[in-house]
Coordinates of C-alpha atoms in Angstrom, one line a residue:
Chain O
X1 CA -33.7 21.6 -21.1
X2 CA -36.2 23.4 -18.9
X3 CA -37.8 21.5 -16.1
X4 CA -36.1 18.2 -17.0
X5 CA -32.6 19.6 -16.6
X6 CA -32.3 18.1 -13.1
X7 CA -32.8 14.6 -14.5
X8 CA -30.9 15.0 -17.8
X9 CA -27.7 16.5 -16.6
X10 CA -27.1 14.1 -13.7
X11 CA -27.7 11.2 -16.1
X12 CA -25.0 12.4 -18.5
X13 CA -22.7 13.3 -15.6
X14 CA -23.0 9.8 -14.0
X15 CA -22.3 8.2 -17.4
X16 CA -19.2 10.3 -18.0
X17 CA -17.9 10.0 -14.4
X18 CA -18.3 6.2 -14.2
X19 CA -17.0 5.5 -17.7
X20 CA -13.9 7.7 -17.0
X21 CA -13.4 6.0 -13.6
X22 CA -13.6 2.4 -14.9
X23 CA -11.5 3.3 -17.9
X24 CA -8.8 5.1 -16.0
X25 CA -8.5 2.5 -13.3
X26 CA -8.2 -0.3 -15.9
X27 CA -5.5 1.7 -17.8
X28 CA -3.7 2.6 -14.6
X29 CA -3.6 -1.1 -13.5
X30 CA -2.3 -2.2 -16.9
X31 CA 0.5 0.4 -16.8
X32 CA 1.4 -0.6 -13.2
X33 CA 1.5 -4.3 -14.1
X34 CA 3.7 -3.6 -17.1
X35 CA 6.1 -1.6 -15.0
X36 CA 6.2 -4.3 -12.4
X37 CA 6.9 -7.0 -15.1
X38 CA 9.7 -4.9 -16.6
X39 CA 11.3 -4.4 -13.1
X40 CA 11.1 -8.1 -12.3
X41 CA 12.4 -9.1 -15.7
X42 CA 15.5 -6.8 -15.3
X43 CA 16.0 -8.2 -11.8
X44 CA 15.9 -11.7 -13.2
X45 CA 18.3 -10.9 -16.0
X46 CA 20.7 -9.3 -13.6
X47 CA 20.6 -12.4 -11.4
X48 CA 21.4 -14.6 -14.4
X49 CA 24.3 -12.2 -15.5
X50 CA 25.9 -12.4 -12.0
X51 CA 26.0 -16.2 -12.4
Chain U
X1 CA -9.2 -18.5 -33.7
X2 CA -6.9 -20.6 -31.3
X3 CA -4.0 -18.9 -33.1
X4 CA -5.1 -15.4 -31.8
X5 CA -6.0 -16.8 -28.4
X6 CA -2.3 -17.5 -27.6
X7 CA -1.7 -15.0 -24.7
X8 CA 1.6 -13.7 -26.0
X9 CA 0.2 -13.1 -29.5
X10 CA -3.0 -11.7 -28.1
X11 CA -0.9 -9.2 -26.0
X12 CA 1.1 -8.2 -29.1
X13 CA -1.9 -7.7 -31.3
X14 CA -4.1 -6.0 -28.7
X15 CA -1.4 -3.5 -27.9
X16 CA -1.5 -2.4 -31.5
X17 CA -5.3 -2.2 -31.6
X18 CA -6.0 -0.5 -28.2
X19 CA -4.8 3.1 -29.0
X20 CA -7.0 3.2 -32.1
X21 CA -10.0 1.9 -30.3
X22 CA -9.4 4.5 -27.6
X23 CA -9.3 7.4 -30.1
X24 CA -12.4 6.1 -31.9
X25 CA -14.2 5.7 -28.5
X26 CA -13.4 9.3 -27.6
X27 CA -14.5 10.7 -30.9
X28 CA -17.7 8.7 -31.2
X29 CA -18.6 9.4 -27.5
X30 CA -18.2 13.1 -27.9
X31 CA -20.1 13.2 -31.2
X32 CA -22.9 10.9 -29.9
X33 CA -23.4 12.7 -26.5
X34 CA -23.1 16.2 -28.0
X35 CA -25.6 15.4 -30.7
X36 CA -28.0 13.8 -28.3
X37 CA -27.8 16.6 -25.8
X38 CA -27.7 19.7 -27.9
X39 CA -28.5 19.0 -31.6
X40 CA -31.3 16.4 -31.6
X41 CA -34.8 18.0 -31.5
X42 CA -37.1 17.8 -28.5
X43 CA -39.7 15.1 -28.3
X44 CA -43.2 16.4 -28.8
X45 CA -44.5 14.5 -25.8
X46 CA -41.5 14.0 -23.4
X47 CA -39.7 17.3 -24.2
X48 CA -36.0 17.2 -23.3
X49 CA -36.4 14.3 -20.8
X50 CA -36.1 11.8 -23.6
X51 CA -32.4 12.9 -24.1
X52 CA -31.6 10.4 -21.3
X53 CA -32.2 7.6 -23.8
X54 CA -28.9 8.6 -25.6
X55 CA -27.1 7.3 -22.5
X56 CA -29.6 4.9 -21.0
X57 CA -30.3 2.7 -24.1
X58 CA -26.5 2.2 -24.9
X59 CA -25.8 1.4 -21.2
X60 CA -28.7 -1.1 -21.0
X61 CA -27.8 -2.7 -24.3
X62 CA -24.2 -3.1 -23.3
X63 CA -25.1 -4.6 -19.9
X64 CA -26.7 -7.5 -21.8
X65 CA -24.1 -7.7 -24.5
X66 CA -21.3 -7.8 -21.9
X67 CA -23.0 -10.6 -20.0
X68 CA -23.7 -12.5 -23.3
X69 CA -19.9 -12.2 -24.1
X70 CA -19.1 -13.6 -20.6
X71 CA -21.4 -16.5 -21.2
X72 CA -20.0 -17.3 -24.6
X73 CA -16.3 -17.2 -23.5
X74 CA -17.3 -19.2 -20.4
X75 CA -18.5 -22.0 -22.7
X76 CA -15.2 -21.8 -24.5
X77 CA -13.4 -22.0 -21.2
X78 CA -15.4 -25.0 -20.0
X79 CA -15.1 -27.0 -23.3
X80 CA -11.5 -26.0 -24.5
X81 CA -10.2 -25.0 -21.0
X82 CA -8.4 -22.0 -22.6
X83 CA -7.0 -19.7 -20.0
X84 CA -7.6 -16.6 -22.1
X85 CA -11.3 -17.3 -22.2
X86 CA -11.5 -17.3 -18.4
X87 CA -9.5 -14.1 -18.3
X88 CA -11.7 -12.5 -20.9
X89 CA -14.9 -13.2 -18.9
X90 CA -13.2 -12.0 -15.7
X91 CA -12.0 -8.8 -17.4
X92 CA -15.5 -8.1 -18.8
X93 CA -17.4 -8.4 -15.5
X94 CA -16.6 -5.0 -13.9
X95 CA -17.3 -3.2 -17.2
X96 CA -20.7 -5.0 -17.5
X97 CA -21.5 -4.2 -13.8
X98 CA -20.7 -0.5 -14.5
X99 CA -23.0 -0.5 -17.6
X100 CA -25.8 -2.2 -15.6
X101 CA -25.5 0.3 -12.7
X102 CA -25.6 3.1 -15.3
X103 CA -28.7 1.6 -17.0
X104 CA -30.5 1.4 -13.7
X105 CA -29.4 4.9 -12.6
X106 CA -30.3 6.7 -15.8
X107 CA -33.5 4.6 -16.1
X108 CA -34.6 5.8 -12.7
X109 CA -33.7 9.4 -13.6
X110 CA -35.9 9.0 -16.7
X111 CA -38.7 7.2 -14.7
X112 CA -39.2 10.0 -12.2
X113 CA -40.5 12.7 -14.6
X114 CA -42.2 10.1 -16.9
X115 CA -43.7 7.6 -14.5
X116 CA -43.7 9.7 -11.4
X117 CA -41.4 7.4 -9.5
X118 CA -37.6 6.5 -9.5
X119 CA -38.3 2.8 -9.0
X120 CA -41.0 0.3 -9.5
X121 CA -40.8 -3.5 -9.3
X122 CA -41.6 -3.8 -13.0
X123 CA -40.4 -7.0 -14.8
X124 CA -37.8 -5.1 -17.0
X125 CA -36.3 -3.1 -14.0
X126 CA -36.3 -6.1 -11.7
X127 CA -34.6 -8.4 -14.2
X128 CA -32.0 -5.7 -14.9
X129 CA -31.4 -5.4 -11.1
X130 CA -31.0 -9.2 -11.0
X131 CA -28.3 -8.8 -13.8
X132 CA -26.4 -6.4 -11.6
X133 CA -26.4 -8.9 -8.7
X134 CA -25.3 -11.7 -11.1
X135 CA -22.3 -9.5 -12.1
X136 CA -21.5 -9.0 -8.4
X137 CA -21.9 -12.7 -7.7
X138 CA -19.5 -13.5 -10.6
X139 CA -16.9 -11.1 -9.4
X140 CA -17.3 -12.3 -5.8
X141 CA -16.5 -15.9 -6.9
X142 CA -13.1 -14.8 -8.3
X143 CA -12.3 -12.8 -5.1
X144 CA -13.5 -15.5 -2.7
X145 CA -11.7 -18.5 -4.1
X146 CA -7.8 -18.6 -3.9
X147 CA -7.4 -21.6 -6.3
X148 CA -7.5 -19.9 -9.7
X149 CA -8.5 -23.1 -11.6
X150 CA -11.4 -23.8 -9.3
X151 CA -12.5 -20.1 -9.3
X152 CA -12.5 -20.1 -13.1
X153 CA -14.7 -23.2 -13.2
X154 CA -17.2 -22.0 -10.7
X155 CA -17.3 -18.5 -12.2
X156 CA -17.9 -20.0 -15.7
X157 CA -20.9 -21.9 -14.3
X158 CA -22.2 -18.8 -12.6
X159 CA -21.9 -16.9 -16.0
X160 CA -23.8 -19.7 -17.8
X161 CA -26.6 -20.0 -15.3
X162 CA -27.0 -16.2 -15.2
X163 CA -27.4 -16.1 -18.9
X164 CA -30.9 -17.4 -18.5
X165 CA -31.7 -13.9 -17.3
X166 CA -30.8 -12.3 -20.7
X167 CA -33.9 -13.4 -22.7
X168 CA -36.0 -12.6 -19.6
X169 CA -34.7 -9.0 -19.7
X170 CA -35.1 -8.8 -23.5
X171 CA -38.7 -10.2 -23.7
X172 CA -40.0 -9.0 -20.3
X173 CA -41.7 -6.1 -21.9
X174 CA -43.6 -8.6 -24.2
X175 CA -44.2 -11.4 -21.7
X176 CA -45.6 -9.2 -18.9
X177 CA -47.6 -6.1 -18.7
X178 CA -44.9 -3.6 -17.8
X179 CA -44.5 0.1 -17.3
X180 CA -41.3 0.0 -19.3
X181 CA -42.0 0.7 -23.0
X182 CA -41.4 -2.1 -25.6
X183 CA -38.5 -2.0 -28.1
X184 CA -38.6 1.1 -30.3
X185 CA -35.2 0.8 -31.9
X186 CA -35.1 -2.8 -33.2
X187 CA -38.6 -3.9 -34.1
X188 CA -40.2 -5.5 -37.2
X189 CA -40.9 -2.9 -39.9
X190 CA -37.9 -0.8 -39.0
X191 CA -37.1 1.6 -36.2
X192 CA -39.9 3.7 -34.9
X193 CA -37.6 6.7 -34.3
X194 CA -37.1 9.7 -36.5
X195 CA -33.6 9.8 -38.1
X196 CA -32.8 13.0 -36.3
X197 CA -33.0 11.1 -33.0
X198 CA -32.0 7.7 -34.4
X199 CA -28.5 8.7 -35.7
X200 CA -27.2 10.2 -32.4
X201 CA -28.5 7.1 -30.6
X202 CA -26.7 4.7 -33.0
X203 CA -23.5 6.7 -32.7
X204 CA -23.8 6.6 -28.9
X205 CA -24.3 2.8 -29.0
X206 CA -21.2 2.5 -31.3
X207 CA -19.3 4.6 -28.8
X208 CA -20.3 2.3 -25.9
X209 CA -19.2 -0.8 -28.0
X210 CA -15.8 0.8 -28.7
X211 CA -15.5 1.7 -25.0
X212 CA -16.2 -1.8 -24.1
X213 CA -13.6 -3.2 -26.5
X214 CA -10.9 -0.7 -25.4
X215 CA -11.4 -1.2 -21.6
X216 CA -11.8 -5.0 -22.0
X217 CA -8.4 -5.2 -23.9
X218 CA -6.7 -3.1 -21.2
X219 CA -8.1 -5.4 -18.5
X220 CA -7.2 -8.7 -20.3
X221 CA -3.7 -7.3 -20.9
X222 CA -3.5 -6.6 -17.1
X223 CA -4.6 -10.2 -16.3
X224 CA -2.1 -11.7 -18.7
X225 CA 0.8 -9.6 -17.4
X226 CA -0.1 -10.4 -13.8
X227 CA 0.1 -14.1 -14.8
X228 CA 3.5 -13.5 -16.3
X229 CA 4.5 -11.6 -13.1
X230 CA 3.5 -14.6 -11.0
X231 CA 5.5 -17.0 -13.2
X232 CA 8.5 -14.8 -13.0
X233 CA 8.2 -14.4 -9.2
X234 CA 8.1 -18.2 -8.9
X235 CA 11.2 -18.5 -11.1
X236 CA 13.0 -15.9 -9.0
X237 CA 12.1 -17.7 -5.8
X238 CA 13.4 -21.0 -7.3
X239 CA 16.7 -19.4 -8.3
X240 CA 17.1 -17.9 -4.8
X241 CA 16.3 -21.3 -3.2
X242 CA 18.9 -23.0 -5.5
X243 CA 21.5 -20.4 -4.5
X244 CA 20.6 -20.9 -0.8
X245 CA 21.1 -24.7 -1.1
X246 CA 24.4 -24.3 -2.9

């Protein structure tokens, strides 16, 4: 890589870090929402059963 | 097409597709980046500095594709008023903003050794920076307006107006005398790149497309589920109110 290493490595590092961050946050938010929906659904079902 | 745009059906189908997209993204990204970084030969003029194109070109390409996608689904949202179209555009915006930021960042890291400067108010660079602000503006509309229907309408108009910038980015290198080089991948008479450099670049571009699809599907799923949560919360509140009255 020689004299250009200080430009090449940060480019690849930035791409990997940002892509992982955006991907991970999106996946995490999806999982959190799915869990919240499941909890709410069971709460709703329990409420209807009690009636 | 409308059949697949049903939110419940979309959720079911996308849940089947996403794991495969994720695996393909990982494989193609590792192959493309490794090939570009370690296997592709050095350029006889630019040395190893040119290896930045294996991340810069896909990021810049996807920044435009993503905004183009938002503009198309915004047209669908305005004409057919389909909620999934609004959600798709909204889900795509942060991914597009990330691609644009990466294109600008890696471009400036390429510019320093090649042009002697990190930044210049060149037509291509300036129009790409404008694209980043358009993404921020689009996302700000969704955050600033509480009424979801009104936010969707205004955001769709912002996406459509901003689409004017796409041909400006694409043809800026032809219309004006710019420091940024003209297209070398897609030009009449075939690509000007040697296959040893072209293949890793094409694989990296494919990886970025797959990444976009994977993350977009996750984000659309989240928005659909949040809608279902809101609906359920309202039903729960109604049930509680009814019990309170009885």
